[in-house]
């Protein structure tokens, strides 16, 4: 039922009705097809909610579950994303819809969305609290009146993750990681108790690393969250966002496969097996440099990019919702083409310890000068910042090639820099599986098995 029927039952309490409408519109987005009226009214309801939270001189006397607070921030950004794509499909909009959009130009404006998230961060002093925690100090001393309240503290923390997501949707990957400067992803924090928040955080951080050519960091980020999900999948409660989390997990396996194509390295055996099961033969096509496979996997696994500038409503019968994706896909494919010969060069380098440049160039049907250019490109592409501690944008320059080389005169001298694969972990895992099977077998046959 809508809020007009519920209002008299709660004495028309304004805050209760705002929260009720938030759930009401969330249900419409999840189960039905929202029209332009629903989209605008939901925006105005969020404005009322955040005005209640941010405008008072004293903290709002309200206690909500941590999961609900994350859902509010997550749904706020999702509805902005949905409205932006809805508005860009002008060929499907009726004249009444266009007139309604024209009379509500400020609805779901990107600046208002960013302003809300930054205001929540500032009001809660969450960055100062995270700084104090990292230095071993008491965060309550810098939290202030609002930051000491769990409502504002959690909303501020979730807003940092929301800002990371929003900047990724807009294609600003540097800023997406910059807003998380004080968030320590290696420790348990507010996101640890909300599985959907954890998955969202790792997905967008990993994707930002991928688009910034920091493949080692992207692989580490995706591997960590996928391994965590494998170990805890039976413990994760099935909320209304569970299906979305499963889909996001599938996307991360595809992004991990792309990252490993650019920068091959060892990962956890169970994650590697699951990735090969899901991606299958497409991984061989990625290694071969098949652009269509790269495009298909990227289009499936990437977020739904947005343009910060909405199209003019006077350009009817045109669609603009794919423009942002096409721009990002063009950038991605440009990197794919630049890396086209790197797998081939890597395969030759792994076979020899030294070789004349002329001989290897002949193997690849290239002239010597062109081959020198590709060798320099190999050096450049395989050397990236690798995070070890501190802000997510920090890192020491390291080679992720596995094989390194230097040129002396007309000779290429090659050395293997890869770390030996830890087989002990694999055998321990398999021994555990055998022990479990043996235990199950004994139970089935009544304990007489030997």
Short mmCIF file of C-alpha atoms in Angstrom, two decimals:
data_model
loop_
_atom_site.label_atom_id
_atom_site.label_comp_id
_atom_site.label_asym_id
_atom_site.label_seq_id
_atom_site.Cartn_x
_atom_site.Cartn_y
_atom_site.Cartn_z
CA UNK A 1 0.00 0.00 0.00
CA UNK A 2 1.11 3.58 -0.58
CA UNK A 3 1.91 6.01 2.23
CA UNK A 4 -1.54 7.67 2.10
CA UNK A 5 -3.11 4.49 3.47
CA UNK A 6 -0.39 3.90 6.03
CA UNK A 7 -0.14 7.49 7.31
CA UNK A 8 -3.24 7.52 9.55
CA UNK A 9 -2.07 4.29 11.23
CA UNK A 10 1.13 5.98 12.48
CA UNK A 11 -0.31 9.44 13.23
CA UNK A 12 1.29 10.68 9.98
CA UNK A 13 4.73 10.61 11.58
CA UNK A 14 6.90 12.34 8.91
CA UNK A 15 10.12 10.39 9.49
CA UNK A 16 8.32 7.05 9.57
CA UNK A 17 6.54 7.85 6.31
CA UNK A 18 9.81 8.90 4.64
CA UNK A 19 11.40 5.57 5.57
CA UNK A 20 8.26 3.72 4.50
CA UNK A 21 8.29 5.45 1.10
CA UNK A 22 11.97 4.55 0.72
CA UNK A 23 11.02 0.87 1.05
CA UNK A 24 7.92 1.40 -1.11
CA UNK A 25 9.88 2.82 -4.06
CA UNK A 26 12.65 0.27 -3.57
CA UNK A 27 10.03 -2.48 -3.99
CA UNK A 28 8.76 -0.83 -7.20
CA UNK A 29 12.30 -0.74 -8.63
CA UNK A 30 12.95 -4.36 -7.65
CA UNK A 31 9.65 -6.00 -8.64
CA UNK A 32 7.83 -3.64 -11.00
CA UNK A 33 8.65 -1.13 -13.72
CA UNK A 34 8.94 2.42 -12.32
CA UNK A 35 7.55 5.22 -14.48
CA UNK A 36 8.84 8.78 -14.62
CA UNK A 37 6.53 9.80 -11.77
CA UNK A 38 7.89 7.07 -9.47
CA UNK A 39 11.47 8.03 -10.34
CA UNK A 40 10.93 11.71 -9.53
CA UNK A 41 8.94 11.06 -6.35
CA UNK A 42 11.59 8.64 -5.09
CA UNK A 43 14.24 11.32 -5.62
CA UNK A 44 12.24 13.88 -3.68
CA UNK A 45 11.73 11.35 -0.89
CA UNK A 46 15.50 10.79 -0.67
CA UNK A 47 15.93 14.57 -0.50
CA UNK A 48 13.52 14.67 2.46
CA UNK A 49 15.35 11.79 4.17
CA UNK A 50 18.82 13.28 3.80
CA UNK A 51 17.55 16.74 4.79
CA UNK A 52 16.28 15.20 8.03
CA UNK A 53 19.66 13.59 8.63
CA UNK A 54 21.92 16.48 7.60
CA UNK A 55 20.01 19.69 8.35
CA UNK A 56 19.35 19.38 12.10
CA UNK A 57 21.72 21.00 14.57
CA UNK A 58 21.67 17.86 16.69
CA UNK A 59 22.05 14.21 15.68
CA UNK A 60 18.79 12.63 14.55
CA UNK A 61 17.29 10.35 17.20
CA UNK A 62 17.09 7.33 14.91
CA UNK A 63 18.57 3.86 15.10
CA UNK A 64 18.55 1.65 11.99
CA UNK A 65 20.23 -1.72 11.30
CA UNK A 66 23.60 -1.52 9.57
CA UNK A 67 22.22 -3.52 6.62
CA UNK A 68 19.40 -1.02 6.11
CA UNK A 69 21.81 1.93 6.17
CA UNK A 70 23.91 0.27 3.46
CA UNK A 71 20.75 -0.49 1.48
CA UNK A 72 19.77 3.20 1.59
CA UNK A 73 23.12 4.37 0.17
CA UNK A 74 23.27 1.52 -2.34
CA UNK A 75 19.70 2.05 -3.56
CA UNK A 76 20.24 5.82 -3.78
CA UNK A 77 23.11 5.34 -6.23
CA UNK A 78 21.31 2.55 -8.09
CA UNK A 79 18.23 4.73 -8.69
CA UNK A 80 20.45 7.58 -9.91
CA UNK A 81 22.12 5.12 -12.31
CA UNK A 82 18.73 3.79 -13.45
CA UNK A 83 17.31 7.29 -14.00
CA UNK A 84 20.37 8.44 -15.97
CA UNK A 85 20.02 5.54 -18.39
CA UNK A 86 16.24 5.98 -18.53
CA UNK A 87 16.66 9.64 -19.47
CA UNK A 88 19.24 8.82 -22.16
CA UNK A 89 16.82 6.52 -24.04
CA UNK A 90 14.91 9.38 -25.63
CA UNK A 91 13.58 7.34 -28.55
CA UNK A 92 11.48 5.31 -26.10
CA UNK A 93 10.08 8.29 -24.20
CA UNK A 94 6.61 9.65 -24.91
CA UNK A 95 5.95 13.36 -25.25
CA UNK A 96 4.32 13.42 -21.79
CA UNK A 97 7.44 11.82 -20.28
CA UNK A 98 9.72 14.31 -22.02
CA UNK A 99 7.55 17.20 -20.81
CA UNK A 100 7.71 15.82 -17.27
CA UNK A 101 11.49 15.49 -17.48
CA UNK A 102 11.76 19.03 -18.84
CA UNK A 103 9.80 20.37 -15.87
CA UNK A 104 12.03 18.46 -13.41
CA UNK A 105 15.51 19.22 -14.78
CA UNK A 106 17.26 18.98 -11.39
CA UNK A 107 15.91 15.52 -10.54
CA UNK A 108 18.75 13.02 -10.05
CA UNK A 109 21.38 15.57 -11.05
CA UNK A 110 24.89 14.18 -10.64
CA UNK A 111 25.95 17.18 -8.54
CA UNK A 112 23.14 16.67 -6.05
CA UNK A 113 24.02 12.97 -5.69
CA UNK A 114 27.71 13.77 -5.14
CA UNK A 115 26.75 16.54 -2.71
CA UNK A 116 24.69 14.16 -0.56
CA UNK A 117 27.46 11.56 -0.34
CA UNK A 118 30.17 14.12 0.43
CA UNK A 119 27.92 15.80 3.02
CA UNK A 120 27.42 12.49 4.81
CA UNK A 121 31.18 11.90 4.82
CA UNK A 122 31.86 15.39 6.17
CA UNK A 123 29.07 15.32 8.77
CA UNK A 124 30.27 12.03 10.22
CA UNK A 125 33.98 12.95 10.33
CA UNK A 126 34.54 9.40 9.10
CA UNK A 127 37.88 10.19 7.45
CA UNK A 128 39.23 11.65 10.69
CA UNK A 129 37.99 8.59 12.59
CA UNK A 130 39.67 6.22 10.14
CA UNK A 131 42.90 8.23 10.40
CA UNK A 132 42.81 7.95 14.19
CA UNK A 133 42.13 4.21 14.03
CA UNK A 134 45.06 3.63 11.65
CA UNK A 135 47.34 5.51 14.06
CA UNK A 136 46.16 3.44 17.04
CA UNK A 137 44.28 6.36 18.60
CA UNK A 138 40.73 6.59 19.94
CA UNK A 139 38.42 7.55 17.01
CA UNK A 140 35.79 8.91 19.43
CA UNK A 141 38.09 11.84 20.24
CA UNK A 142 37.81 13.17 16.68
CA UNK A 143 34.32 11.86 15.86
CA UNK A 144 32.46 14.90 17.11
CA UNK A 145 28.83 14.97 18.13
CA UNK A 146 27.53 13.47 14.89
CA UNK A 147 30.35 11.03 14.22
CA UNK A 148 29.85 9.42 17.62
CA UNK A 149 26.36 8.39 16.57
CA UNK A 150 26.28 4.99 14.81
CA UNK A 151 23.73 6.29 12.27
CA UNK A 152 26.07 9.00 10.97
CA UNK A 153 29.24 6.94 11.35
CA UNK A 154 27.88 4.06 9.26
CA UNK A 155 26.27 6.35 6.68
CA UNK A 156 29.57 8.22 6.32
CA UNK A 157 31.52 5.00 5.87
CA UNK A 158 29.07 3.58 3.34
CA UNK A 159 29.12 6.92 1.49
CA UNK A 160 32.86 6.51 0.91
CA UNK A 161 32.16 3.18 -0.80
CA UNK A 162 29.25 4.79 -2.66
CA UNK A 163 31.56 7.54 -3.93
CA UNK A 164 34.02 4.90 -5.16
CA UNK A 165 31.19 3.22 -7.06
CA UNK A 166 29.87 6.49 -8.48
CA UNK A 167 33.28 7.64 -9.74
CA UNK A 168 33.78 4.26 -11.42
CA UNK A 169 30.41 4.64 -13.16
CA UNK A 170 31.56 8.07 -14.39
CA UNK A 171 34.93 6.70 -15.57
CA UNK A 172 37.10 8.55 -13.04
CA UNK A 173 39.09 5.61 -11.66
CA UNK A 174 41.79 7.67 -9.96
CA UNK A 175 39.20 9.55 -7.89
CA UNK A 176 37.35 6.28 -7.19
CA UNK A 177 40.43 4.98 -5.36
CA UNK A 178 41.33 8.38 -3.93
CA UNK A 179 38.13 8.62 -1.87
CA UNK A 180 39.10 5.32 -0.19
CA UNK A 181 42.51 6.61 0.93
CA UNK A 182 41.71 5.99 4.59
CA UNK A 183 39.79 2.72 4.16
CA UNK A 184 41.87 -0.31 5.09
CA UNK A 185 40.52 -3.22 3.05
CA UNK A 186 42.77 -5.72 4.80
CA UNK A 187 41.02 -5.27 8.15
CA UNK A 188 37.50 -5.95 9.33
CA UNK A 189 35.42 -2.80 9.33
CA UNK A 190 31.81 -1.74 8.82
CA UNK A 191 31.67 -3.49 5.43
CA UNK A 192 32.60 -6.83 7.03
CA UNK A 193 29.12 -7.26 8.55
CA UNK A 194 27.31 -6.48 5.28
CA UNK A 195 28.25 -9.05 2.58
CA UNK A 196 26.75 -7.02 -0.30
CA UNK A 197 28.77 -3.99 0.78
CA UNK A 198 31.98 -6.05 0.87
CA UNK A 199 31.38 -7.47 -2.61
CA UNK A 200 30.54 -4.01 -4.01
CA UNK A 201 33.69 -2.50 -2.51
CA UNK A 202 36.03 -5.16 -3.86
CA UNK A 203 34.32 -5.23 -7.27
CA UNK A 204 34.72 -1.51 -7.92
CA UNK A 205 38.23 -1.29 -6.44
CA UNK A 206 39.32 -4.24 -8.59
CA UNK A 207 37.71 -2.76 -11.69
CA UNK A 208 39.39 0.63 -11.09
CA UNK A 209 42.76 -1.13 -10.78
CA UNK A 210 42.10 -3.02 -14.02
CA UNK A 211 41.30 0.14 -15.98
CA UNK A 212 44.39 1.85 -14.55
CA UNK A 213 46.59 -1.04 -15.83
CA UNK A 214 47.45 -2.13 -12.28
CA UNK A 215 46.79 -5.77 -13.08
CA UNK A 216 48.64 -7.27 -10.11
CA UNK A 217 46.51 -5.23 -7.70
CA UNK A 218 43.35 -6.09 -9.65
CA UNK A 219 44.18 -9.81 -9.46
CA UNK A 220 44.88 -9.59 -5.73
CA UNK A 221 41.61 -7.72 -5.09
CA UNK A 222 39.42 -10.10 -7.12
CA UNK A 223 41.18 -13.22 -5.78
CA UNK A 224 40.74 -12.14 -2.15
CA UNK A 225 37.00 -11.50 -2.38
CA UNK A 226 36.29 -14.57 -4.53
CA UNK A 227 38.16 -16.80 -2.09
CA UNK A 228 36.22 -15.23 0.80
CA UNK A 229 32.92 -15.88 -1.00
CA UNK A 230 33.87 -19.50 -1.67
CA UNK A 231 34.55 -20.08 2.01
CA UNK A 232 31.47 -18.25 3.36
CA UNK A 233 28.79 -18.83 0.72
CA UNK A 234 26.75 -21.00 3.08
CA UNK A 235 26.85 -18.32 5.79
CA UNK A 236 25.66 -15.38 3.67
CA UNK A 237 21.98 -14.57 4.32
CA UNK A 238 19.77 -14.46 1.23
CA UNK A 239 18.47 -10.89 1.14
CA UNK A 240 16.68 -9.24 -1.78
CA UNK A 241 20.16 -8.27 -3.07
CA UNK A 242 21.48 -11.84 -3.05
CA UNK A 243 20.87 -12.42 -6.79
CA UNK A 244 22.65 -9.17 -7.58
CA UNK A 245 25.61 -10.27 -5.45
CA UNK A 246 25.77 -13.60 -7.30
CA UNK A 247 25.81 -11.76 -10.64
CA UNK A 248 28.53 -9.43 -9.41
CA UNK A 249 30.56 -12.48 -8.38
CA UNK A 250 30.23 -13.88 -11.92
CA UNK A 251 31.45 -10.55 -13.26
CA UNK A 252 34.53 -10.65 -11.04
CA UNK A 253 35.52 -14.07 -12.38
CA UNK A 254 35.43 -12.62 -15.91
CA UNK A 255 37.43 -9.55 -14.86
CA UNK A 256 39.95 -11.81 -13.12
CA UNK A 257 40.36 -13.82 -16.34
CA UNK A 258 41.00 -10.60 -18.30
CA UNK A 259 43.54 -9.40 -15.70
CA UNK A 260 45.38 -12.73 -15.78
CA UNK A 261 45.56 -12.56 -19.57
CA UNK A 262 47.35 -9.22 -19.32
CA UNK A 263 49.51 -10.29 -16.39
CA UNK A 264 49.79 -14.10 -15.91
CA UNK A 265 50.58 -15.20 -12.36
CA UNK A 266 49.69 -17.87 -9.81
CA UNK A 267 46.44 -17.52 -7.84
CA UNK A 268 44.64 -19.70 -5.32
CA UNK A 269 43.91 -23.13 -6.81
CA UNK A 270 40.21 -23.16 -5.88
CA UNK A 271 39.65 -19.68 -7.37
CA UNK A 272 41.58 -20.68 -10.48
CA UNK A 273 39.46 -23.84 -10.92
CA UNK A 274 36.20 -21.93 -10.52
CA UNK A 275 37.37 -19.27 -12.97
CA UNK A 276 38.28 -21.85 -15.62
CA UNK A 277 34.96 -23.61 -15.09
CA UNK A 278 33.03 -20.38 -15.67
CA UNK A 279 35.13 -18.84 -18.44
CA UNK A 280 36.15 -22.06 -20.19
CA UNK A 281 37.40 -21.76 -23.73
CA UNK A 282 37.10 -18.00 -23.74
CA UNK A 283 40.34 -17.84 -21.79
CA UNK A 284 42.20 -19.43 -24.72
CA UNK A 285 40.63 -16.83 -27.04
CA UNK A 286 41.76 -14.07 -24.68
CA UNK A 287 45.33 -15.37 -24.80
CA UNK A 288 45.13 -15.43 -28.60
CA UNK A 289 44.09 -11.74 -28.55
CA UNK A 290 40.57 -12.21 -29.93
CA UNK A 291 39.02 -8.73 -29.71
CA UNK A 292 35.43 -9.97 -29.90
CA UNK A 293 35.97 -12.17 -26.84
CA UNK A 294 37.55 -9.26 -24.98
CA UNK A 295 34.60 -7.04 -25.89
CA UNK A 296 32.00 -9.65 -24.94
CA UNK A 297 33.58 -10.36 -21.56
CA UNK A 298 34.18 -6.68 -20.84
CA UNK A 299 30.60 -5.71 -21.73
CA UNK A 300 29.27 -8.46 -19.45
CA UNK A 301 31.56 -7.72 -16.50
CA UNK A 302 31.87 -3.92 -16.51
CA UNK A 303 29.51 -1.63 -14.57
CA UNK A 304 26.81 0.32 -16.42
CA UNK A 305 28.77 3.47 -17.20
CA UNK A 306 27.08 6.86 -17.01
CA UNK A 307 27.63 10.22 -18.62
CA UNK A 308 27.75 13.10 -16.12
CA UNK A 309 26.08 15.36 -18.69
CA UNK A 310 22.51 14.39 -19.65
CA UNK A 311 21.53 14.64 -23.34
CA UNK A 312 19.37 17.49 -24.53
CA UNK A 313 15.66 16.70 -24.41
CA UNK A 314 15.29 18.41 -27.80
CA UNK A 315 17.13 15.53 -29.50
CA UNK A 316 14.13 13.21 -29.55
CA UNK A 317 14.16 9.83 -31.33
CA UNK A 318 17.81 9.30 -30.38
CA UNK A 319 19.41 7.10 -27.75
CA UNK A 320 22.54 8.05 -25.81
CA UNK A 321 22.63 5.38 -23.09
CA UNK A 322 25.50 3.46 -24.75
CA UNK A 323 27.77 6.46 -25.29
CA UNK A 324 29.59 6.14 -21.96
CA UNK A 325 30.11 2.39 -22.44
CA UNK A 326 31.39 2.87 -26.00
CA UNK A 327 33.94 5.40 -24.73
CA UNK A 328 35.24 3.07 -21.99
CA UNK A 329 35.21 0.07 -24.32
CA UNK A 330 37.24 2.02 -26.87
CA UNK A 331 39.85 2.78 -24.19
CA UNK A 332 39.89 -0.85 -23.09
CA UNK A 333 40.29 -2.20 -26.64
CA UNK A 334 43.09 0.28 -27.28
CA UNK A 335 44.99 -1.36 -24.41
CA UNK A 336 44.15 -4.82 -25.78
CA UNK A 337 45.63 -3.91 -29.17
CA UNK A 338 48.76 -2.46 -27.58
CA UNK A 339 49.25 -5.74 -25.72
CA UNK A 340 48.58 -7.85 -28.83
CA UNK A 341 52.10 -9.26 -29.26
CA UNK A 342 53.08 -9.33 -25.58
CA UNK A 343 51.87 -12.94 -24.97
CA UNK A 344 53.87 -14.09 -28.01
CA UNK A 345 57.00 -12.27 -26.86
CA UNK A 346 56.53 -13.70 -23.36
CA UNK A 347 56.28 -17.25 -24.71
CA UNK A 348 59.58 -16.88 -26.60
CA UNK A 349 61.33 -15.27 -23.62
CA UNK A 350 60.32 -18.22 -21.44
CA UNK A 351 62.07 -20.67 -23.81
CA UNK A 352 65.55 -19.11 -23.87
CA UNK A 353 68.17 -17.57 -21.63
CA UNK A 354 69.76 -15.57 -24.44
CA UNK A 355 69.08 -15.03 -28.12
CA UNK A 356 70.11 -12.61 -30.90
CA UNK A 357 67.54 -9.90 -31.57
CA UNK A 358 67.62 -10.70 -35.28
CA UNK A 359 66.71 -14.35 -34.65
CA UNK A 360 63.73 -13.60 -32.39
CA UNK A 361 62.54 -10.89 -34.78
CA UNK A 362 62.65 -13.46 -37.59
CA UNK A 363 60.56 -15.86 -35.49
CA UNK A 364 57.87 -13.19 -35.23
CA UNK A 365 58.13 -12.06 -38.86
CA UNK A 366 59.10 -8.53 -37.84
CA UNK A 367 61.99 -6.33 -38.86
CA UNK A 368 64.57 -5.65 -36.17
CA UNK A 369 63.63 -2.03 -35.43
CA UNK A 370 59.92 -2.83 -35.15
CA UNK A 371 60.75 -5.75 -32.86
CA UNK A 372 62.86 -3.45 -30.65
CA UNK A 373 59.78 -1.23 -30.30
CA UNK A 374 57.68 -4.20 -29.18
CA UNK A 375 60.36 -5.20 -26.64
CA UNK A 376 60.28 -1.69 -25.16
CA UNK A 377 56.48 -1.86 -25.07
CA UNK A 378 56.73 -5.19 -23.23
CA UNK A 379 59.01 -3.57 -20.63
CA UNK A 380 56.68 -0.59 -20.26
CA UNK A 381 53.41 -2.52 -20.01
CA UNK A 382 54.71 -5.11 -17.57
CA UNK A 383 56.07 -2.53 -15.11
CA UNK A 384 53.27 -1.14 -12.91
CA UNK A 385 52.78 0.14 -9.35
CA UNK A 386 51.98 -2.68 -6.91
CA UNK A 387 50.23 -1.88 -3.63
CA UNK A 388 51.72 -3.17 -0.40
CA UNK A 389 50.30 -0.89 2.31
CA UNK A 390 48.78 2.53 2.82
CA UNK A 391 46.40 4.33 0.41
CA UNK A 392 45.07 2.27 -2.49
CA UNK A 393 46.75 4.54 -5.05
CA UNK A 394 50.19 4.03 -3.51
CA UNK A 395 52.57 1.32 -4.69
CA UNK A 396 56.12 0.48 -5.70
CA UNK A 397 56.99 0.01 -9.35
CA UNK A 398 57.49 -3.69 -10.05
CA UNK A 399 57.61 -5.94 -13.07
CA UNK A 400 54.77 -8.45 -13.28
CA UNK A 401 56.14 -10.19 -16.35
CA UNK A 402 57.56 -13.31 -14.72
CA UNK A 403 60.49 -13.07 -17.12
CA UNK A 404 62.80 -10.07 -17.39
CA UNK A 405 65.50 -9.26 -19.92
CA UNK A 406 68.09 -6.72 -20.90
CA UNK A 407 69.69 -6.02 -24.27
CA UNK A 408 73.45 -5.97 -24.67
CA UNK A 409 74.54 -5.12 -28.17
CA UNK A 410 72.53 -7.40 -30.43
CA UNK A 411 71.80 -10.02 -27.77
CA UNK A 412 68.78 -10.40 -25.51
CA UNK A 413 69.66 -11.81 -22.08
CA UNK A 414 66.69 -13.33 -20.26
CA UNK A 415 66.10 -14.27 -16.62
CA UNK A 416 63.16 -15.94 -14.90
CA UNK A 417 61.78 -13.79 -12.07
CA UNK A 418 58.64 -15.82 -11.29
CA UNK A 419 58.15 -17.29 -7.82
CA UNK A 420 57.83 -21.07 -7.62
CA UNK A 421 54.26 -22.23 -7.22
CA UNK A 422 53.44 -23.40 -3.65
CA UNK A 423 52.35 -27.00 -4.25
CA UNK A 424 52.13 -27.78 -0.52
CA UNK A 425 48.87 -25.83 -0.14
CA UNK A 426 47.30 -27.79 -3.01
CA UNK A 427 48.25 -31.18 -1.52
CA UNK A 428 47.00 -30.17 1.94
CA UNK A 429 43.64 -29.20 0.43
CA UNK A 430 43.36 -32.45 -1.53
CA UNK A 431 44.29 -34.52 1.55
CA UNK A 432 41.48 -32.76 3.40
CA UNK A 433 39.03 -33.64 0.63
CA UNK A 434 40.09 -37.30 0.69
CA UNK A 435 39.66 -37.39 4.48
CA UNK A 436 36.12 -35.97 4.14
CA UNK A 437 35.25 -38.51 1.45
CA UNK A 438 36.60 -41.35 3.56
CA UNK A 439 34.58 -40.13 6.54
CA UNK A 440 31.41 -40.00 4.43
CA UNK A 441 32.10 -43.46 3.03
CA UNK A 442 32.52 -44.92 6.52
CA UNK A 443 29.20 -43.38 7.53
CA UNK A 444 27.41 -44.86 4.50
CA UNK A 445 28.65 -48.42 5.04
CA UNK A 446 28.10 -48.41 8.78
CA UNK A 447 31.67 -47.91 9.87
CA UNK A 448 33.01 -51.17 8.36
CA UNK A 449 35.07 -49.57 5.59
CA UNK A 450 38.84 -49.69 5.83
#
